[in-house]
């Protein structure tokens, strides 16, 4: 299992593996927002928490198809399915590798990007906290979506379509935490709900994802 | 003798080996002079207080950041047209320096903006254009990293540099159109009337010279490293084949 | 080591082969032959447990089988040694040296898989078998793209595997030069399309 | 020591960040240079030995 | 050439081809925005033109890697490069097919989504017009980016990183037209500039893209 | 029909083969042989014009050559007939019937390419050659995954092509059963690695 984690991280680091690209995408989306909605500081400050959460979500989304699709194309997934490791574990490890290479860097970079969007002072801590609590859920839900679409050539867009609705609760609570934090309101309730979503998906979705992969390999 | 002779790798290694110590020495000297002079021995501005001292970092870095991209454009063209490998490798070597310069300009600008404009960041056209330049550097470097075959990488990044330059200029105009700015106009115009006072001007010039020389020294060093790396790769491949 | 009883396999919802029984004792190999599209790949995937049989049952050794399909499962950006090392760790095998040796990959060990030629990559795919430690091998056209020397080397490796009490089920169009080997022509087991019963909607669902 | 007035923090931060970035770039360049040089020398020696 | 256009359109229509997915992605992003930034009508109305443009841009972006990557993987690109058609034409046709399956539907759907975001009355016409004039540029620039990254496994994120900065001028002028239109201001200048960018990229970038493909096939 | 003079080809920046000259008159076929990794694929791609030669020149017939590589270029969601029809229109050929006939694909014409077996997909890839109308064929291991009957059918197709004044350059590890055919063993042309000159930075750049 650790071998798999190491392999996935190593693949992410190698040329073309895409480590850091999610981050760059996040940066670019944040930069593009003012071009779209105009440069006024107050307007940007109001949309900042939401935009940052959306940007993080999209950056996650774009890297999802790496989770299983590549392994399916080159046949590794067949081989992993016949290897002496439980497929549920494979899913969990791959979601974890995805989080380490995408969610974690996003969380760490978010405050710097908050600066670009005039995020109000108290918002920084809450933004980081909410992302730290929410991105694991994004990775696991994404892994489930990737498992559903693994057999399809360029399932990328379909994957987005399947996964985005599943992301809605995470996004709502996450953005709510960040927004309330930025405005200095109480954040306990949405934060607990967010953490609950993360914990729940982490515990259950690997099983669903493994089942989906088994069906797709047939 | 044609200038292209220096584009021959062997010749380049020899010449740059001779030149390098001098350039590095001069760079350190002028950089130290400019920065020390600027930091310790210039008066405060009546309006900006001691923050003017940031100019000795900000302006040279900003100028270099733009001009390094221009240099990469030229070397990319040379590579595409005349296929001199040193030229392609020089573009590759310059990109991280340009990236660092962009970062320095952005950081010093942001830090400067806090007392002057009351905000770390504003979507001023000049600042925005710089952020876009930063993205171009990132993309350019990422493309170099992503491609395995060195010649393919050189070709593709050169094409990207060409197309990117056109779009960078376009973006500059677009950004100008999009938002009016807070940023200073040109201070170093030829028109003496508009120039800042000599007390600031001379150390600024020295520090610009220091930055430029430092860039040349780093560029030579990095290009030499790239050439060595290419040779290493070739030798390793040859050993495997044998 | 492997027994399949009255097996029927499907592909794309259609029965492909039916009424197939296989017994493979340790030390033996069985070559599946038959024209293109008869169902060799489908059968091997069913035996490997990647898809459920339509009918009948498959019994594998308790630890399972090692499957090598049309695709090699090599990661383009990892080197040969890293690729093999990954599978070795997954299967809990200590060293990759015997595998490198068996498929003559020593010289290529530090080359990224993407820079291998078609045959070299195939050798990497086959070398994986040696780090699985599994006794039953399921091989789908293992010698595709291999040159004569590599085919011979691979045949020798199979012979050694059989001699150690292993077993192999292979699909192949070319002669491997293995002597005293059983062959099973699948053409005899092609699933007969039954005439549709009027109104028999049940048959649409295999 | 120079008198930086109320902006001391700002100016020092600007100089600090910039010099840090510059030092990082120079360090990286020197390190990469030394590493490649060493690797190349070793390779050339090995290949010269082998013939 | 027409055969190629027909094939690409047919592939897009087939199962897993992704026609309509770009549209669905656009829809979802638009729907997610209120979750992210909060539901106030005036705020949404102000950001609506920008958000719609950004959504269209991202939807385009996500479908870009289909342009050449699939053809490269299955070897068709090699075969097309040796076929009796100029590679520049292939690029132009493929960009056109991409526009027909992504840009055009987005343009047509944008007014409906504008409703969701409280887009003010006069904005609808200008939004549609600006998208109609701008999305061809997005497709062609995207085709260039796709050509640069065609040899890379899962170049998707790198592609975004390369292409998004190139999208900046188009986005700025496009969103500016839509925003000014929504506020009832003059739109002639940015609209002309937008059209100019489209025309210029259409005329020139196919050559750069064809060169990039030739290099990548080597 | 094809002449290559003093050709040297490279892969990954390294010379792979050197000093190769080929003359292929109409009506003749030449089989390239050699162990895995010698450079057959690289040579064929260079001749096809997909990569520039390191040295020397290649002369093709004015209309170019038809290349078929390791990958088939078949679109998974299009049917066999649609796949072939596309290439027929690209090459300006009116009908795909002869191609379907030649590779025995009649029965499969309305099947999407993704539901084909490995050998059937290969037949589809080869059928493409017949709609190109090109006289020179460049084939990289054309018979991979094919069963014996299909190999014979393909050999017959090649013989017919040669009889009509066509020519073919093939890389193959297996005997196609074509008689009176020239073979070129590439092992003789392996590019010799020269010893590195100290400080010779020029050589690093091919
Ligand atoms: C992140 C923020 C900033 C960025 C990216 C930035 C960027 C630039 C650029 C690109 C130049 C032009 C250099 C040249 O080509 O000559 C420049 C010059 C200059 N900047 Fe900034 N700047 C920023 C913030 C500031 C702030 C806050 C101030 C002071 C209030 C400032 C003062 C100046 C001055 C005085 C010049 C010299 C003008 C000239 O010679 O053209 N900058 N900056
Ligand atoms: N989705 C599908 N619908 C209908 N038939 C299908 C589908 N998928 C595969 N088939 C058919 O199933 C049969 C079995 O295919 P399989 O890949 O097992 O053949 P194979 O014996 O391995 O052939 P080869 O020697 O060419 O590899 C083939 O005739 C194929 O055309
Ligand atoms: N990036 C690279 N760096 C170094 N060597 C490489 C690179 N890419 C390919 N090679 C080598 O180039 C040689 C030529 O490969 P090519 O694919 O032409 O061989 P081939 O004759 O077609 O072999 P096969 O019969 O296995 O298909 C191989 O030895 C391969 O390992
Ligand atoms: Mg098969
Ligand atoms: Mg080959």
mmCIF file of N, CA and C in Angstrom, chain B residues 39-40 44 48-51 53-54 56-57 96-97 100-101 103-104 107-108 111 115 218 221-222 225 228-229 231-232 235-236 239, chain D residues 1-5 7 10-15 17-19 21-22 25-26 29-30 32-33 36-37 39-40 43-44 46-47 50:
data_model
loop_
_atom_site.group_PDB
_atom_site.id
_atom_site.type_symbol
_atom_site.label_atom_id
_atom_site.label_comp_id
_atom_site.label_asym_id
_atom_site.label_seq_id
_atom_site.Cartn_x
_atom_site.Cartn_y
_atom_site.Cartn_z
ATOM 1 N N UNK B 39 20.718 52.427 0.241
ATOM 2 C CA UNK B 39 20.102 52.117 1.525
ATOM 3 C C UNK B 39 20.607 53.033 2.634
ATOM 4 N N UNK B 40 21.939 53.270 2.648
ATOM 5 C CA UNK B 40 22.509 53.989 3.796
ATOM 6 C C UNK B 40 22.699 55.471 3.550
ATOM 7 N N UNK B 44 15.691 60.891 2.810
ATOM 8 C CA UNK B 44 14.311 60.465 2.627
ATOM 9 C C UNK B 44 13.611 61.387 1.655
ATOM 10 N N UNK B 48 7.428 60.333 0.393
ATOM 11 C CA UNK B 48 7.359 58.890 0.613
ATOM 12 C C UNK B 48 8.171 58.429 1.811
ATOM 13 N N UNK B 49 8.890 59.365 2.433
ATOM 14 C CA UNK B 49 9.707 58.961 3.572
ATOM 15 C C UNK B 49 10.787 57.988 3.133
ATOM 16 N N UNK B 50 11.145 57.086 4.028
ATOM 17 C CA UNK B 50 12.256 56.189 3.717
ATOM 18 C C UNK B 50 11.866 55.125 2.708
ATOM 19 N N UNK B 51 10.573 55.026 2.351
ATOM 20 C CA UNK B 51 10.202 53.960 1.419
ATOM 21 C C UNK B 51 10.814 54.143 0.042
ATOM 22 N N UNK B 53 13.650 54.105 -0.661
ATOM 23 C CA UNK B 53 14.813 53.223 -0.754
ATOM 24 C C UNK B 53 14.459 51.913 -1.458
ATOM 25 N N UNK B 54 13.170 51.601 -1.467
ATOM 26 C CA UNK B 54 12.761 50.366 -2.141
ATOM 27 C C UNK B 54 12.997 50.452 -3.641
ATOM 28 N N UNK B 56 15.509 51.054 -5.268
ATOM 29 C CA UNK B 56 16.772 50.466 -5.738
ATOM 30 C C UNK B 56 16.651 48.973 -6.005
ATOM 31 N N UNK B 57 15.624 48.380 -5.477
ATOM 32 C CA UNK B 57 15.356 46.970 -5.803
ATOM 33 C C UNK B 57 14.256 46.865 -6.843
ATOM 34 N N UNK B 96 14.332 31.116 -15.271
ATOM 35 C CA UNK B 96 14.210 31.201 -13.811
ATOM 36 C C UNK B 96 14.684 32.538 -13.258
ATOM 37 N N UNK B 97 15.680 33.155 -13.922
ATOM 38 C CA UNK B 97 16.137 34.463 -13.458
ATOM 39 C C UNK B 97 15.014 35.473 -13.649
ATOM 40 N N UNK B 100 12.405 35.034 -11.033
ATOM 41 C CA UNK B 100 12.797 35.605 -9.740
ATOM 42 C C UNK B 100 12.668 37.123 -9.761
ATOM 43 N N UNK B 101 13.088 37.725 -10.865
ATOM 44 C CA UNK B 101 12.994 39.184 -10.964
ATOM 45 C C UNK B 101 11.533 39.625 -10.895
ATOM 46 N N UNK B 103 9.179 38.097 -9.417
ATOM 47 C CA UNK B 103 8.752 37.939 -8.028
ATOM 48 C C UNK B 103 9.269 39.086 -7.166
ATOM 49 N N UNK B 104 10.531 39.465 -7.371
ATOM 50 C CA UNK B 104 11.084 40.563 -6.564
ATOM 51 C C UNK B 104 10.300 41.841 -6.823
ATOM 52 N N UNK B 107 6.906 41.508 -5.134
ATOM 53 C CA UNK B 107 6.961 41.586 -3.674
ATOM 54 C C UNK B 107 7.301 43.000 -3.212
ATOM 55 N N UNK B 108 8.372 43.571 -3.791
ATOM 56 C CA UNK B 108 8.739 44.909 -3.328
ATOM 57 C C UNK B 108 7.619 45.893 -3.632
ATOM 58 N N UNK B 111 4.900 45.369 -1.078
ATOM 59 C CA UNK B 111 5.293 45.898 0.224
ATOM 60 C C UNK B 111 5.279 47.419 0.210
ATOM 61 N N UNK B 115 2.224 51.079 2.447
ATOM 62 C CA UNK B 115 2.221 52.442 2.987
ATOM 63 C C UNK B 115 1.768 53.500 1.981
ATOM 64 N N UNK B 218 24.777 35.298 -13.926
ATOM 65 C CA UNK B 218 23.936 34.123 -13.657
ATOM 66 C C UNK B 218 23.571 33.412 -14.954
ATOM 67 N N UNK B 221 26.490 31.390 -16.106
ATOM 68 C CA UNK B 221 26.639 30.217 -15.242
ATOM 69 C C UNK B 221 25.597 29.153 -15.574
ATOM 70 N N UNK B 222 24.378 29.596 -15.673
ATOM 71 C CA UNK B 222 23.292 28.642 -15.898
ATOM 72 C C UNK B 222 23.391 28.008 -17.274
ATOM 73 N N UNK B 225 25.895 25.397 -17.162
ATOM 74 C CA UNK B 225 25.338 24.207 -16.516
ATOM 75 C C UNK B 225 24.452 23.426 -17.477
ATOM 76 N N UNK B 228 26.541 21.539 -19.915
ATOM 77 C CA UNK B 228 27.130 20.355 -19.276
ATOM 78 C C UNK B 228 26.084 19.263 -19.108
ATOM 79 N N UNK B 229 24.883 19.679 -18.705
ATOM 80 C CA UNK B 229 23.843 18.677 -18.490
ATOM 81 C C UNK B 229 23.518 17.958 -19.790
ATOM 82 N N UNK B 231 25.563 17.474 -22.288
ATOM 83 C CA UNK B 231 26.654 16.559 -22.588
ATOM 84 C C UNK B 231 26.558 15.321 -21.711
ATOM 85 N N UNK B 232 26.217 15.550 -20.440
ATOM 86 C CA UNK B 232 26.087 14.420 -19.523
ATOM 87 C C UNK B 232 25.026 13.455 -20.040
ATOM 88 N N UNK B 235 26.295 11.569 -23.006
ATOM 89 C CA UNK B 235 27.271 10.538 -22.647
ATOM 90 C C UNK B 235 26.595 9.344 -22.005
ATOM 91 N N UNK B 236 25.653 9.632 -21.121
ATOM 92 C CA UNK B 236 24.948 8.523 -20.464
ATOM 93 C C UNK B 236 24.225 7.666 -21.488
ATOM 94 N N UNK B 239 26.633 5.555 -23.313
ATOM 95 C CA UNK B 239 27.129 4.445 -22.511
ATOM 96 C C UNK B 239 26.114 3.302 -22.503
ATOM 97 N N UNK D 1 23.826 53.297 12.106
ATOM 98 C CA UNK D 1 22.623 52.734 11.457
ATOM 99 C C UNK D 1 21.785 53.873 10.883
ATOM 100 N N UNK D 2 21.236 53.630 9.715
ATOM 101 C CA UNK D 2 20.414 54.682 9.105
ATOM 102 C C UNK D 2 19.085 54.809 9.824
ATOM 103 N N UNK D 3 18.550 55.994 9.705
ATOM 104 C CA UNK D 3 17.241 56.280 10.313
ATOM 105 C C UNK D 3 16.152 56.008 9.288
ATOM 106 N N UNK D 4 15.303 55.003 9.524
ATOM 107 C CA UNK D 4 14.287 54.657 8.529
ATOM 108 C C UNK D 4 12.917 55.209 8.891
ATOM 109 N N UNK D 5 12.825 55.772 10.074
ATOM 110 C CA UNK D 5 11.553 56.370 10.452
ATOM 111 C C UNK D 5 10.449 55.351 10.612
ATOM 112 N N UNK D 7 8.700 53.923 8.545
ATOM 113 C CA UNK D 7 8.572 52.890 7.518
ATOM 114 C C UNK D 7 9.641 51.813 7.620
ATOM 115 N N UNK D 10 8.671 48.271 6.661
ATOM 116 C CA UNK D 10 8.387 48.088 5.235
ATOM 117 C C UNK D 10 9.674 47.980 4.431
ATOM 118 N N UNK D 11 10.573 48.934 4.648
ATOM 119 C CA UNK D 11 11.797 48.942 3.851
ATOM 120 C C UNK D 11 12.624 47.703 4.130
ATOM 121 N N UNK D 12 12.735 47.378 5.411
ATOM 122 C CA UNK D 12 13.550 46.201 5.740
ATOM 123 C C UNK D 12 12.922 44.943 5.158
ATOM 124 N N UNK D 13 11.598 44.864 5.197
ATOM 125 C CA UNK D 13 10.944 43.685 4.631
ATOM 126 C C UNK D 13 11.230 43.589 3.138
ATOM 127 N N UNK D 14 11.133 44.729 2.440
ATOM 128 C CA UNK D 14 11.388 44.713 1.002
ATOM 129 C C UNK D 14 12.805 44.234 0.726
ATOM 130 N N UNK D 15 13.778 44.804 1.439
ATOM 131 C CA UNK D 15 15.159 44.378 1.222
ATOM 132 C C UNK D 15 15.334 42.922 1.606
ATOM 133 N N UNK D 17 13.143 40.396 1.718
ATOM 134 C CA UNK D 17 12.550 39.452 0.757
ATOM 135 C C UNK D 17 13.375 39.385 -0.519
ATOM 136 N N UNK D 18 13.760 40.573 -1.024
ATOM 137 C CA UNK D 18 14.475 40.583 -2.293
ATOM 138 C C UNK D 18 15.809 39.881 -2.173
ATOM 139 N N UNK D 19 16.547 40.208 -1.104
ATOM 140 C CA UNK D 19 17.864 39.587 -0.981
ATOM 141 C C UNK D 19 17.728 38.083 -0.782
ATOM 142 N N UNK D 21 15.338 36.175 -2.036
ATOM 143 C CA UNK D 21 15.049 35.590 -3.346
ATOM 144 C C UNK D 21 16.311 35.530 -4.201
ATOM 145 N N UNK D 22 17.067 36.632 -4.186
ATOM 146 C CA UNK D 22 18.304 36.651 -4.969
ATOM 147 C C UNK D 22 19.259 35.578 -4.475
ATOM 148 N N UNK D 25 18.189 32.234 -5.659
ATOM 149 C CA UNK D 25 18.496 32.002 -7.072
ATOM 150 C C UNK D 25 19.974 31.705 -7.272
ATOM 151 N N UNK D 26 20.824 32.526 -6.631
ATOM 152 C CA UNK D 26 22.262 32.315 -6.782
ATOM 153 C C UNK D 26 22.653 30.952 -6.209
ATOM 154 N N UNK D 29 21.559 28.212 -8.506
ATOM 155 C CA UNK D 29 22.392 28.168 -9.700
ATOM 156 C C UNK D 29 23.735 27.508 -9.404
ATOM 157 N N UNK D 30 24.358 27.947 -8.298
ATOM 158 C CA UNK D 30 25.673 27.384 -7.964
ATOM 159 C C UNK D 30 25.560 25.897 -7.663
ATOM 160 N N UNK D 32 23.239 23.694 -8.643
ATOM 161 C CA UNK D 32 22.997 22.924 -9.862
ATOM 162 C C UNK D 32 24.272 22.829 -10.686
ATOM 163 N N UNK D 33 24.984 23.964 -10.776
ATOM 164 C CA UNK D 33 26.215 23.972 -11.549
ATOM 165 C C UNK D 33 27.203 22.965 -11.014
ATOM 166 N N UNK D 36 25.999 19.242 -11.631
ATOM 167 C CA UNK D 36 26.158 18.752 -13.002
ATOM 168 C C UNK D 36 27.622 18.568 -13.326
ATOM 169 N N UNK D 37 28.425 19.516 -12.860
ATOM 170 C CA UNK D 37 29.841 19.427 -13.163
ATOM 171 C C UNK D 37 30.423 18.135 -12.589
ATOM 172 N N UNK D 39 28.832 15.388 -11.796
ATOM 173 C CA UNK D 39 28.288 14.223 -12.490
ATOM 174 C C UNK D 39 28.978 14.035 -13.840
ATOM 175 N N UNK D 40 29.205 15.158 -14.529
ATOM 176 C CA UNK D 40 29.827 15.055 -15.849
ATOM 177 C C UNK D 40 31.265 14.568 -15.735
ATOM 178 N N UNK D 43 31.274 10.928 -15.047
ATOM 179 C CA UNK D 43 30.890 10.169 -16.243
ATOM 180 C C UNK D 43 32.058 10.096 -17.225
ATOM 181 N N UNK D 44 32.724 11.240 -17.417
ATOM 182 C CA UNK D 44 33.823 11.255 -18.387
ATOM 183 C C UNK D 44 34.949 10.352 -17.925
ATOM 184 N N UNK D 46 34.671 7.739 -16.014
ATOM 185 C CA UNK D 46 34.270 6.338 -16.151
ATOM 186 C C UNK D 46 34.393 5.883 -17.608
ATOM 187 N N UNK D 47 33.933 6.738 -18.514
ATOM 188 C CA UNK D 47 33.951 6.328 -19.905
ATOM 189 C C UNK D 47 35.370 6.289 -20.448
ATOM 190 N N UNK D 50 36.756 2.892 -19.309
ATOM 191 C CA UNK D 50 36.203 1.753 -20.036
ATOM 192 C C UNK D 50 36.744 1.676 -21.456
#
